[in-house]
Coordinates of C-alpha atoms in Angstrom, one line a residue:
Chain A
M2 CA -11.8 -53.6 2.2
A3 CA -11.5 -50.3 4.1
L4 CA -9.1 -49.0 1.5
L5 CA -11.5 -50.1 -1.3
G6 CA -14.3 -48.2 0.4
L7 CA -12.3 -45.1 0.0
Y8 CA -12.1 -45.6 -3.8
N9 CA -13.7 -42.2 -4.6
Y10 CA -11.3 -40.3 -2.5
F11 CA -8.3 -41.9 -4.2
V12 CA -9.8 -40.8 -7.6
F13 CA -10.3 -37.4 -6.1
A14 CA -6.6 -37.1 -5.0
V15 CA -5.3 -38.5 -8.4
L16 CA -7.5 -36.1 -10.4
L17 CA -6.5 -33.2 -8.2
M18 CA -2.8 -33.9 -8.9
I19 CA -3.3 -34.5 -12.6
G20 CA -5.1 -31.1 -12.8
L21 CA -2.5 -29.3 -10.8
Y22 CA 0.4 -30.8 -12.8
C23 CA -1.3 -29.9 -16.1
V24 CA -1.7 -26.3 -14.9
L25 CA 2.0 -26.1 -13.9
A26 CA 3.6 -28.0 -16.7
R27 CA 1.9 -26.7 -19.8
T28 CA 2.9 -23.4 -21.5
N29 CA -0.1 -23.5 -23.8
I30 CA -2.8 -21.4 -22.2
V31 CA -5.8 -23.5 -23.3
K32 CA -4.1 -26.7 -22.2
S33 CA -3.4 -25.3 -18.7
L34 CA -7.0 -24.1 -18.5
I35 CA -8.1 -27.7 -19.2
G36 CA -5.9 -28.7 -16.3
L37 CA -7.6 -26.1 -14.2
S38 CA -11.0 -27.5 -15.1
I39 CA -9.9 -31.1 -14.1
F40 CA -8.5 -29.6 -10.8
Q41 CA -11.9 -28.1 -10.0
S42 CA -13.8 -31.2 -11.1
A43 CA -11.9 -33.3 -8.6
V44 CA -13.4 -31.2 -5.8
F45 CA -16.9 -31.8 -7.1
L46 CA -16.2 -35.5 -6.8
L47 CA -15.0 -35.0 -3.2
Y48 CA -18.2 -33.2 -2.2
I49 CA -20.5 -35.7 -4.0
S50 CA -18.7 -38.7 -2.4
M51 CA -19.2 -37.4 1.1
D52 CA -22.9 -37.1 0.9
K53 CA -23.5 -40.7 0.0
V54 CA -25.3 -42.7 2.6
D55 CA -25.5 -46.5 2.2
G56 CA -28.8 -47.4 0.7
G57 CA -29.8 -43.8 0.7
T58 CA -32.1 -42.3 -1.9
A59 CA -33.2 -38.8 -3.0
P60 CA -34.5 -36.8 0.0
I61 CA -38.1 -36.6 -1.0
I62 CA -40.7 -37.2 1.8
Q63 CA -43.6 -39.4 0.5
E64 CA -46.8 -40.3 2.2
G65 CA -47.0 -43.9 3.3
V66 CA -43.3 -44.5 3.0
E67 CA -41.6 -44.5 6.4
N68 CA -38.1 -45.3 7.7
Q69 CA -36.5 -44.1 4.4
V70 CA -32.8 -43.5 4.4
F71 CA -31.9 -40.3 2.6
A72 CA -28.6 -39.1 1.1
N73 CA -27.4 -35.8 2.5
P74 CA -28.7 -33.1 0.1
L75 CA -26.6 -30.2 1.4
P76 CA -23.3 -31.1 -0.3
Q77 CA -25.1 -31.6 -3.6
V78 CA -26.5 -28.1 -3.3
L79 CA -23.2 -26.7 -2.4
I80 CA -21.5 -28.3 -5.3
L81 CA -24.1 -27.1 -7.8
T82 CA -22.9 -23.6 -6.7
A83 CA -19.3 -24.6 -7.1
I84 CA -20.0 -26.1 -10.6
V85 CA -21.5 -22.7 -11.6
V86 CA -18.4 -21.0 -10.2
G87 CA -16.2 -23.4 -12.2
I88 CA -18.0 -22.8 -15.4
S89 CA -17.8 -19.0 -15.0
T90 CA -14.1 -19.2 -14.3
T91 CA -13.4 -21.3 -17.3
A92 CA -15.6 -19.1 -19.5
L93 CA -13.8 -15.9 -18.3
A94 CA -10.4 -17.5 -18.6
L95 CA -11.1 -18.6 -22.2
A96 CA -12.4 -15.1 -23.0
V97 CA -9.1 -13.7 -21.8
A98 CA -7.3 -16.4 -23.9
V99 CA -9.1 -15.2 -27.0
R100 CA -8.1 -11.6 -26.3
I101 CA -4.5 -12.7 -25.7
K102 CA -4.5 -14.4 -29.1
E103 CA -5.8 -11.2 -30.6
A104 CA -3.2 -9.1 -28.9
Y105 CA -0.2 -11.3 -29.3
G106 CA -1.1 -13.7 -32.1
T107 CA -0.1 -16.7 -30.0
I108 CA -1.3 -18.5 -26.8
E109 CA 2.1 -20.0 -25.9
E110 CA 3.2 -18.5 -22.6
D111 CA 7.0 -18.7 -23.3
K112 CA 6.6 -16.9 -26.6
I113 CA 4.5 -14.2 -25.0
Q114 CA 7.1 -13.8 -22.3
E115 CA 9.8 -13.3 -25.0
M116 CA 7.6 -10.7 -26.8
D117 CA 7.2 -8.7 -23.6
R118 CA 10.8 -8.7 -22.6
E119 CA 11.9 -5.1 -22.2
P120 CA 14.5 -4.1 -24.7
Chain B
M27 CA -39.0 -4.7 11.3
T28 CA -37.6 -1.3 10.6
L29 CA -35.1 -0.4 8.0
Y30 CA -32.5 -0.1 10.7
D31 CA -32.7 -3.9 11.4
Q32 CA -32.0 -4.6 7.7
L33 CA -28.8 -2.6 7.6
P34 CA -26.5 -5.7 7.6
A35 CA -28.1 -7.1 4.5
L36 CA -28.3 -3.7 2.8
V37 CA -24.6 -3.1 2.9
V38 CA -24.2 -5.9 0.2
A39 CA -27.7 -5.8 -1.4
V40 CA -27.4 -2.1 -2.5
L41 CA -24.2 -3.0 -4.4
L42 CA -25.6 -6.2 -5.9
F43 CA -28.9 -4.6 -7.1
T44 CA -27.1 -1.6 -8.6
A45 CA -24.7 -3.7 -10.7
P46 CA -27.3 -4.7 -13.4
I47 CA -28.7 -1.2 -13.4
A48 CA -25.2 0.3 -14.0
Y49 CA -24.8 -2.2 -16.9
M50 CA -28.1 -1.1 -18.5
L51 CA -27.3 2.7 -18.3
R52 CA -25.7 3.3 -21.7
L53 CA -25.4 7.1 -21.4
H54 CA -22.1 8.9 -20.9
G55 CA -21.1 9.1 -17.3
F56 CA -24.2 7.4 -15.9
P57 CA -22.7 4.0 -15.0
W58 CA -20.0 5.8 -13.1
A59 CA -22.6 7.9 -11.3
A60 CA -24.8 4.9 -10.4
A61 CA -21.7 3.0 -9.1
T62 CA -20.5 5.9 -7.0
A63 CA -23.9 6.5 -5.5
A64 CA -24.3 2.8 -4.5
V65 CA -20.8 2.5 -3.1
V66 CA -21.1 5.7 -1.1
T67 CA -24.5 4.5 0.3
S68 CA -22.9 1.2 1.2
F69 CA -20.0 3.1 2.9
A70 CA -22.5 5.1 5.0
V71 CA -24.3 1.9 6.1
A72 CA -20.9 0.3 7.0
C73 CA -20.0 3.3 9.1
S74 CA -23.3 3.1 11.0
L75 CA -22.8 -0.6 11.6
A76 CA -19.3 0.1 12.9
A77 CA -20.8 2.7 15.3
T78 CA -23.1 0.0 16.6
V79 CA -20.5 -2.7 17.2
I80 CA -17.5 -0.6 18.5
G81 CA -18.5 -1.4 22.1
G82 CA -17.9 -5.1 21.5
E83 CA -21.4 -6.2 20.5
T84 CA -22.1 -8.6 17.7
I85 CA -25.0 -8.3 15.2
I86 CA -26.4 -11.6 14.0
Y87 CA -28.7 -11.2 11.0
E88 CA -30.6 -14.2 9.8
M89 CA -30.9 -14.3 6.1
G90 CA -34.5 -15.1 5.1
G91 CA -35.4 -15.6 8.8
W92 CA -33.7 -19.1 9.0
P93 CA -31.9 -19.4 12.3
A94 CA -28.3 -20.7 12.5
P95 CA -27.0 -23.3 11.9
Y96 CA -29.7 -24.2 9.3
G97 CA -29.7 -20.9 7.5
I98 CA -27.0 -18.5 6.5
V99 CA -26.4 -15.7 9.0
L100 CA -24.6 -12.5 8.6
H101 CA -22.2 -12.1 11.6
I102 CA -20.9 -8.6 12.2
D103 CA -18.5 -7.8 15.0
A104 CA -15.8 -5.1 15.4
L105 CA -13.4 -6.8 13.0
S106 CA -16.0 -7.2 10.2
A107 CA -17.3 -3.7 10.6
L108 CA -13.7 -2.2 10.4
M109 CA -13.0 -4.3 7.3
A110 CA -16.4 -3.3 5.7
M111 CA -15.6 0.3 6.3
L112 CA -12.1 -0.1 4.7
I113 CA -13.5 -1.8 1.6
T114 CA -16.4 0.5 0.9
G115 CA -14.4 3.5 1.8
A116 CA -11.5 2.5 -0.5
S117 CA -14.1 1.7 -3.2
S118 CA -15.8 5.1 -2.9
A119 CA -12.5 7.0 -2.8
A120 CA -11.1 5.2 -5.8
L121 CA -14.4 5.7 -7.8
I122 CA -14.7 9.4 -7.0
F123 CA -11.0 9.9 -7.7
G124 CA -11.1 7.8 -10.8
Y125 CA -13.7 9.6 -12.8
K126 CA -11.1 11.3 -15.0
S127 CA -8.5 8.6 -15.0
L128 CA -10.9 5.8 -15.8
A129 CA -12.5 7.8 -18.6
D130 CA -9.0 8.1 -19.9
E131 CA -8.2 4.4 -19.7
V132 CA -11.5 2.5 -20.0
G133 CA -13.3 3.1 -23.3
E134 CA -16.8 4.5 -23.4
E135 CA -18.2 1.3 -24.9
T136 CA -16.9 -1.0 -22.1
A137 CA -17.7 1.5 -19.3
P138 CA -21.1 0.0 -18.3
A139 CA -19.7 -3.6 -18.0
F140 CA -16.6 -2.2 -16.2
F141 CA -18.6 -0.4 -13.5
A142 CA -21.0 -3.3 -13.1
A143 CA -17.9 -5.5 -12.4
W144 CA -16.6 -2.9 -10.0
L145 CA -19.8 -3.0 -8.0
L146 CA -19.8 -6.8 -7.9
C147 CA -16.2 -6.8 -6.8
T148 CA -17.0 -4.5 -3.9
A149 CA -20.1 -6.5 -3.0
G150 CA -18.1 -9.8 -3.0
L151 CA -15.4 -8.3 -0.8
V152 CA -17.9 -6.8 1.7
G153 CA -19.8 -10.1 1.6
M154 CA -16.7 -12.1 2.6
V155 CA -16.2 -10.0 5.7
I156 CA -19.8 -9.9 7.0
T157 CA -21.0 -13.5 6.4
G158 CA -21.0 -16.1 9.1
D159 CA -20.9 -19.2 6.8
A160 CA -17.8 -20.9 5.6
F161 CA -19.2 -21.9 2.2
N162 CA -20.8 -18.5 1.7
I163 CA -17.3 -17.0 2.1
F164 CA -16.2 -19.1 -0.9
V165 CA -19.1 -17.9 -3.0
F166 CA -18.4 -14.2 -2.2
M167 CA -14.7 -14.8 -2.7
E168 CA -15.4 -16.1 -6.3
I169 CA -17.8 -13.2 -7.0
S170 CA -15.1 -10.7 -6.0
S171 CA -12.3 -12.6 -7.8
L172 CA -14.1 -13.1 -11.1
S173 CA -15.0 -9.4 -11.2
T174 CA -11.4 -8.4 -10.2
Y175 CA -10.1 -10.3 -13.2
V176 CA -12.4 -8.3 -15.4
L177 CA -11.2 -5.0 -13.8
V178 CA -7.5 -5.9 -14.2
S179 CA -8.0 -7.0 -17.8
A180 CA -9.4 -3.6 -18.6
G181 CA -5.9 -2.1 -18.4
P182 CA -4.7 -0.3 -21.5
D183 CA -1.5 -2.3 -22.0
R184 CA -1.7 -5.7 -23.6
R185 CA 0.4 -7.1 -20.8
A186 CA -2.7 -6.6 -18.6
L187 CA -4.2 -9.7 -20.3
I188 CA -1.4 -12.0 -19.5
S189 CA -1.3 -10.7 -15.9
T190 CA -5.0 -11.4 -15.7
Y191 CA -4.5 -14.9 -17.0
R192 CA -1.8 -15.6 -14.3
Y193 CA -4.1 -14.1 -11.7
I194 CA -7.0 -16.3 -12.8
V195 CA -4.9 -19.5 -12.5
M196 CA -3.4 -18.6 -9.1
G197 CA -6.7 -17.2 -7.8
T198 CA -8.6 -20.3 -8.8
V199 CA -6.1 -22.7 -7.3
G200 CA -6.2 -20.7 -4.1
A201 CA -10.0 -20.6 -3.9
T202 CA -10.2 -24.3 -4.7
F203 CA -7.8 -25.2 -1.9
Y204 CA -10.1 -23.2 0.4
L205 CA -13.1 -25.1 -0.9
I206 CA -11.3 -28.5 -0.3
G207 CA -10.5 -27.4 3.3
V208 CA -14.1 -26.4 3.9
G209 CA -15.3 -29.8 2.5
F210 CA -13.1 -31.7 4.9
L211 CA -14.4 -29.6 7.8
Y212 CA -17.9 -30.3 6.8
M213 CA -17.1 -34.0 6.6
V214 CA -16.0 -34.1 10.2
T215 CA -18.4 -31.6 11.8
G216 CA -21.5 -31.6 9.6
T217 CA -21.8 -27.8 9.8
L218 CA -20.7 -24.7 7.8
N219 CA -21.7 -22.0 10.2
T220 CA -18.5 -20.5 11.5
A221 CA -19.7 -20.1 15.1
D222 CA -21.0 -23.7 15.1
L223 CA -17.8 -24.9 13.4
A224 CA -15.7 -23.4 16.2
A225 CA -17.7 -25.2 18.8
R226 CA -17.8 -28.6 17.0
V227 CA -14.3 -28.9 15.7
G228 CA -13.1 -29.2 19.3
Q229 CA -15.2 -32.3 19.8
V230 CA -13.7 -34.2 16.8
E231 CA -11.8 -37.2 17.9
D232 CA -9.7 -38.0 14.9
I233 CA -7.8 -34.7 14.5
R234 CA -5.9 -35.7 11.4
L235 CA -8.6 -34.5 8.9
V236 CA -8.9 -31.2 10.8
L237 CA -5.2 -30.7 10.4
V238 CA -5.4 -31.4 6.7
A239 CA -8.3 -29.0 6.4
A240 CA -6.4 -26.3 8.3
G241 CA -3.5 -26.8 5.9
F242 CA -5.6 -26.5 2.7
V243 CA -7.5 -23.5 4.1
S244 CA -4.4 -21.6 5.2
V245 CA -2.4 -22.2 2.0
G246 CA -5.4 -21.3 -0.2
L247 CA -6.0 -18.1 1.6
A248 CA -2.3 -17.3 1.7
V249 CA -2.4 -17.4 -2.2
K250 CA -5.3 -15.1 -2.2
A251 CA -3.6 -12.7 0.3
A252 CA -0.3 -12.7 -1.6
V253 CA 1.7 -13.9 1.4
F254 CA 5.3 -14.4 0.3
P255 CA 6.2 -16.7 -1.6
L256 CA 2.7 -17.0 -3.0
H257 CA 2.7 -13.4 -4.2
A258 CA 3.7 -14.1 -7.8
W259 CA 0.4 -12.9 -9.4
M260 CA 0.3 -9.6 -7.5
P261 CA 3.0 -7.2 -8.9
N262 CA 2.0 -7.6 -12.5
A263 CA -1.7 -7.4 -11.8
Y264 CA -1.2 -4.2 -9.8
T265 CA 1.1 -2.7 -12.5
F266 CA -1.1 -3.3 -15.6
A267 CA -4.6 -2.7 -14.1
P268 CA -6.1 0.7 -14.7
N269 CA -4.8 3.2 -12.2
A270 CA -8.0 3.6 -10.2
V271 CA -8.4 -0.2 -10.0
T272 CA -5.0 -0.5 -8.6
V273 CA -5.9 2.1 -5.9
F274 CA -8.9 -0.1 -5.0
I275 CA -7.5 -3.6 -5.0
A276 CA -4.2 -2.5 -3.4
A277 CA -6.2 -0.9 -0.5
A278 CA -8.8 -3.6 0.0
S279 CA -8.6 -7.0 -1.8
T280 CA -5.6 -8.8 -0.3
K281 CA -6.6 -7.6 3.2
V282 CA -9.9 -9.4 2.9
S283 CA -8.2 -12.8 2.4
L284 CA -6.0 -12.0 5.4
Y285 CA -9.1 -11.2 7.4
V286 CA -10.6 -14.6 6.5
L287 CA -7.3 -16.3 7.4
M288 CA -7.4 -14.6 10.8
R289 CA -11.0 -15.5 11.4
V290 CA -10.5 -19.2 10.4
D291 CA -7.3 -19.6 12.3
Y292 CA -8.2 -17.9 15.5
A293 CA -11.9 -18.5 15.7
I294 CA -12.1 -22.0 14.5
F295 CA -8.7 -23.8 14.8
Q296 CA -7.1 -22.0 17.7
N297 CA -9.4 -23.6 20.3
S298 CA -9.5 -27.1 18.8
I299 CA -6.0 -28.0 17.6
A300 CA -3.4 -28.5 20.3
N301 CA -0.4 -26.2 19.9
H302 CA -2.1 -24.4 17.1
D303 CA -0.5 -21.1 18.1
I304 CA 3.0 -22.6 17.8
Q305 CA 2.2 -24.0 14.4
L306 CA 0.8 -20.7 13.3
T307 CA 4.0 -18.9 14.5
L308 CA 6.2 -21.4 12.8
F309 CA 4.2 -21.1 9.5
L310 CA 3.9 -17.3 9.4
V311 CA 7.1 -15.9 11.1
P312 CA 9.5 -17.3 8.4
L313 CA 7.2 -16.2 5.6
G314 CA 6.7 -12.8 7.2
V315 CA 10.4 -12.2 7.7
L316 CA 11.3 -13.3 4.2
A317 CA 8.5 -11.2 2.8
L318 CA 9.9 -8.1 4.5
F319 CA 13.4 -8.6 3.1
V320 CA 12.6 -9.9 -0.4
G321 CA 9.7 -7.5 -1.0
S322 CA 11.8 -4.5 0.1
L323 CA 14.9 -5.6 -1.9
L324 CA 12.8 -6.2 -5.1
A325 CA 11.3 -2.7 -4.6
I326 CA 14.7 -1.1 -4.3
Y327 CA 15.8 -2.5 -7.7
E328 CA 12.5 -2.0 -9.5
R329 CA 12.2 0.7 -12.2
N330 CA 8.5 0.9 -12.7
L331 CA 6.8 2.9 -9.9
K332 CA 3.6 0.8 -9.8
T333 CA 5.6 -2.4 -9.6
L334 CA 7.8 -0.9 -6.9
L335 CA 4.7 -0.1 -4.8
A336 CA 3.4 -3.6 -5.4
Y337 CA 6.6 -5.2 -4.1
S338 CA 6.4 -2.8 -1.1
S339 CA 2.9 -4.3 -0.5
V340 CA 4.4 -7.8 -0.4
A341 CA 6.7 -6.5 2.4
Q342 CA 3.8 -4.7 4.2
I343 CA 1.7 -7.9 4.1
G344 CA 4.8 -9.4 5.8
Y345 CA 4.2 -7.1 8.8
I346 CA 0.6 -8.2 9.0
A347 CA 1.7 -11.9 8.9
L348 CA 4.1 -11.2 11.7
G349 CA 1.4 -9.5 13.8
M350 CA -0.8 -12.5 13.3
A351 CA 2.0 -15.0 14.1
M352 CA 2.6 -13.4 17.5
T353 CA -0.8 -14.7 18.8
S354 CA -1.2 -12.1 21.4
V355 CA -3.7 -9.2 21.8
A356 CA -1.1 -6.6 21.1
G357 CA 0.2 -8.5 18.0
L358 CA -3.2 -9.1 16.6
T359 CA -4.1 -5.4 17.3
G360 CA -1.0 -4.4 15.4
A361 CA -1.9 -6.7 12.5
I362 CA -5.5 -5.5 12.2
V363 CA -4.5 -1.8 12.6
H364 CA -1.9 -2.3 9.9
M365 CA -4.4 -3.8 7.5
F366 CA -6.5 -0.6 7.9
N367 CA -3.5 1.8 7.9
H368 CA -1.7 0.1 5.0
G369 CA -5.0 0.4 3.0
L370 CA -5.0 4.1 3.6
I371 CA -1.3 4.6 2.9
K372 CA -1.1 2.5 -0.3
G373 CA -4.4 3.8 -1.5
G374 CA -3.2 7.4 -1.2
M375 CA 0.2 6.6 -2.8
F376 CA -1.4 4.8 -5.8
M377 CA -3.7 7.8 -6.2
A378 CA -0.6 10.1 -6.4
V379 CA 0.9 7.6 -8.9
A380 CA -2.3 7.8 -11.0
C381 CA -2.0 11.6 -11.0
L382 CA 1.6 11.4 -12.2
A383 CA 0.6 8.8 -14.9
L384 CA -2.1 11.2 -16.2
R385 CA 0.5 13.9 -16.9
Y386 CA 3.7 12.0 -17.6
R387 CA 2.0 9.2 -19.6
T388 CA 4.6 6.8 -18.0
V389 CA 5.3 5.4 -14.5
N390 CA 9.0 4.7 -15.0
V391 CA 10.8 6.2 -12.1
A392 CA 13.6 7.6 -14.3
N393 CA 11.2 9.6 -16.4
L394 CA 9.6 11.4 -13.4
A395 CA 12.6 13.8 -13.0
G396 CA 11.4 17.2 -12.1
A397 CA 8.0 16.1 -10.9
G398 CA 8.6 17.7 -7.5
K399 CA 8.6 21.1 -9.2
A400 CA 6.0 20.4 -11.9
M401 CA 3.4 18.7 -9.6
P402 CA 4.2 19.8 -6.1
W403 CA 0.9 18.8 -4.5
T404 CA 0.9 15.3 -6.0
M405 CA 4.5 14.7 -5.0
A406 CA 3.9 16.0 -1.5
A407 CA 1.0 13.5 -1.1
F408 CA 3.3 10.8 -2.3
V409 CA 6.0 11.7 0.2
I410 CA 3.6 11.7 3.1
G411 CA 2.5 8.2 2.0
G412 CA 6.1 7.2 1.7
L413 CA 6.8 8.4 5.3
G414 CA 3.9 6.2 6.3
L415 CA 5.5 3.1 4.7
I416 CA 8.7 3.8 6.6
G417 CA 6.8 4.3 9.9
V418 CA 7.8 7.9 10.8
P419 CA 5.9 9.2 13.9
L420 CA 2.7 11.1 13.1
T421 CA 2.0 8.9 10.1
P422 CA -0.4 5.8 10.2
G423 CA 2.5 3.4 9.7
F424 CA 4.0 4.4 13.0
I425 CA 0.9 3.4 15.0
S426 CA 0.9 -0.2 13.5
K427 CA 4.6 -0.7 14.0
W428 CA 4.4 0.6 17.5
Y429 CA 1.9 -2.1 18.4
L430 CA 3.9 -4.8 16.6
V431 CA 7.0 -3.8 18.5
L432 CA 5.0 -3.8 21.8
A433 CA 3.8 -7.3 21.0
A434 CA 7.4 -8.5 20.2
L435 CA 8.6 -7.2 23.5
D436 CA 6.7 -10.1 25.2
K437 CA 8.2 -12.8 23.1
G438 CA 11.7 -13.1 24.5
W439 CA 14.5 -13.8 22.0
L440 CA 12.2 -14.3 19.1
G441 CA 10.8 -10.8 19.9
V442 CA 14.2 -9.2 19.9
F443 CA 14.9 -10.8 16.5
L444 CA 11.6 -9.6 15.2
I445 CA 12.2 -6.0 16.4
V446 CA 15.6 -6.0 14.6
V447 CA 13.9 -7.3 11.5
I448 CA 11.2 -4.6 11.6
L449 CA 13.8 -1.9 12.1
V450 CA 16.0 -3.2 9.2
S451 CA 13.1 -3.4 6.9
S452 CA 12.0 0.1 7.8
L453 CA 15.5 1.2 6.7
L454 CA 15.0 -0.7 3.4
A455 CA 11.8 1.2 3.0
V456 CA 13.7 4.5 3.4
I457 CA 15.9 3.4 0.5
Y458 CA 13.1 2.7 -2.0
V459 CA 11.1 5.7 -1.0
W460 CA 14.1 8.0 -1.2
K461 CA 14.9 6.6 -4.7
V462 CA 11.7 8.1 -6.0
I463 CA 12.1 11.3 -4.0
E464 CA 15.6 11.9 -5.3
V465 CA 14.6 11.6 -9.0
A466 CA 11.4 13.7 -8.6
Y467 CA 13.0 16.5 -6.6
F468 CA 16.7 16.7 -7.3
R469 CA 17.2 15.5 -10.9
E470 CA 16.7 17.8 -13.9
P471 CA 14.4 16.4 -16.6
R472 CA 16.1 15.1 -19.7
A473 CA 16.6 17.6 -22.4
N474 CA 14.5 15.6 -25.0
A475 CA 11.7 14.8 -22.5
V476 CA 8.3 16.5 -23.1
P477 CA 8.1 19.1 -20.3
V478 CA 5.2 18.7 -17.8
T479 CA 4.1 22.0 -16.4
Q480 CA 0.6 21.3 -15.2
E481 CA -0.5 20.0 -11.8
A482 CA -3.0 17.1 -11.8
P483 CA -6.7 18.2 -12.1
L484 CA -8.4 19.2 -8.8
A485 CA -10.9 16.4 -9.2
M486 CA -8.1 14.0 -8.6
L487 CA -6.0 16.0 -6.2
I488 CA -8.7 16.6 -3.7
P489 CA -9.6 12.9 -3.1
T490 CA -5.9 12.1 -2.9
W491 CA -5.4 14.7 -0.2
I492 CA -8.5 13.6 1.6
V493 CA -7.2 10.1 1.8
V494 CA -3.7 11.3 2.9
L495 CA -5.1 13.6 5.5
T496 CA -7.4 10.9 6.8
G497 CA -4.3 8.8 7.3
V498 CA -2.6 11.5 9.2
W499 CA -5.8 12.1 11.3
F500 CA -5.9 8.5 12.3
A501 CA -2.3 8.6 13.2
V502 CA -2.7 11.6 15.5
D503 CA -6.0 10.4 17.0
S504 CA -5.9 6.6 16.6
S505 CA -8.8 5.8 18.9
V506 CA -11.2 4.7 16.2
P507 CA -9.1 2.1 14.3
V508 CA -7.2 1.0 17.4
G509 CA -10.4 0.8 19.5
L510 CA -12.1 -1.4 16.9
A511 CA -8.9 -3.4 16.3
S512 CA -8.2 -4.2 20.0
S513 CA -11.8 -5.1 20.6
A514 CA -11.6 -7.4 17.5
A515 CA -8.3 -8.9 18.7
R516 CA -9.9 -9.7 22.1
T517 CA -12.9 -11.3 20.5
L518 CA -10.7 -13.4 18.2
L519 CA -8.5 -14.6 21.1
G520 CA -11.5 -15.1 23.4
V521 CA -10.0 -12.7 26.0
A522 CA -12.5 -10.8 28.1
P523 CA -12.4 -7.0 27.3

């Protein structure tokens, strides 16, 4: 049962490795950027998993309701920031990919490497 | 509440607020002027902060009035002040120097966005060194990284784009590793404030998660700092970025990640993980030694002058890693002084290279024949910088190597080995610096080459010489950097002054 309770963390580790493999193994720039996004999303899952408190609810104080158990709001706030960072990174990287396509006419890394080889 | 109390926040805020203004100024030259004014102001503030903390005090500034550990605090001690001075100083020098060379390389249309990115990059780097919150470091790290990608991609060659793409992938993986490590630390301690973390990590019973966190944080930061063998993104990014950008990022950006690595390893992990100093030595000594040899050898065989200097940076980061690995006050002082000195040396050398590139339109070493006669002042600055890389007395490089050797003397056989390594790699530096000198001074230009007869413009030469002479000044009278560095080293190691 202890292992099953760590289900989220297993998914985190698997997603992390899928993302990293995808970044390393693909020569197509857009495909490796998809891998990079998966890699970053895995971390979001890690942060969201750690703030869960059994039976916890949203941390809003209400009149008349006492002894409420709250989920920890801090990691949620942190990960909102990290999601914004992830989106900016992806957007910037895709913009660079567009300019690479304009400059080289391809987004395959091995072809680009061949075109840049010094004569 | 006087303005003076707000200085710690102002050093970043000035830059952040000027960035959108620089973007909106669409007139010729205005974005550059706004950026320069903001960066120079920030430099002045950083200097006044350094003057306050040089005695070993610490300034704690509560953002929004929320006390630690609930709010985010700015934490400024001797080390942060020294780094803030280096970053804002390098940024100002590169901007003032780069007026002509940036106008040459970055188009009029993209200039507003470019200078806004420059300001954000400086703000991110300064933020990383003054903040006292582990997650805040990540946020500032990403602000600086994202804007550095923009700066590098502005290079005139199309290969700048593919270098930027590789830099994005490596940089994001590094930053994400750091984020994972911080997540694990938060899981076991429930805090993100660095001072609070240092106190609470020691009380954790199950040390395994802390070890995993230390691994993720160290590797992530090593990628960002281009510690060998994680330096793959660096040479191309330096080579294809606009020249003034190379001056700035070579002088400041990798150093900041090394600073965070130092802070995290010494302030947080050193006191809580048993034998952490031995682990750090085992992790960094092999990497540092390999960096010295591989970096220097690659530099010897490199034909492009900018790539050559980038590989030399890989080797110089090796020295800093060695200093960190020795875990003693002298070693850490050497490492910190070398971060500062290498920033001055490399900044000056890349400035000289930018002057050469402006006149010769190429940075291939072979095409620079005759530069010693055509551009005597530029080449003289380059040579003084080169002597600094080798570590000749009366250059800044000598001071840092002196402290590294002093630290190695306490380390027994390992120390003897390290001294030999440092001497051999200095000899390798002689080879690659000489290679450039030989071509520039002793070889006649090819008959079909376009002759260069003009020295670089004074607007570029004067900043170059100011940086070079500042380096020499700090080598003759090293009390300011060494004073700040040894005070910082004592604070990090927890030794009473």
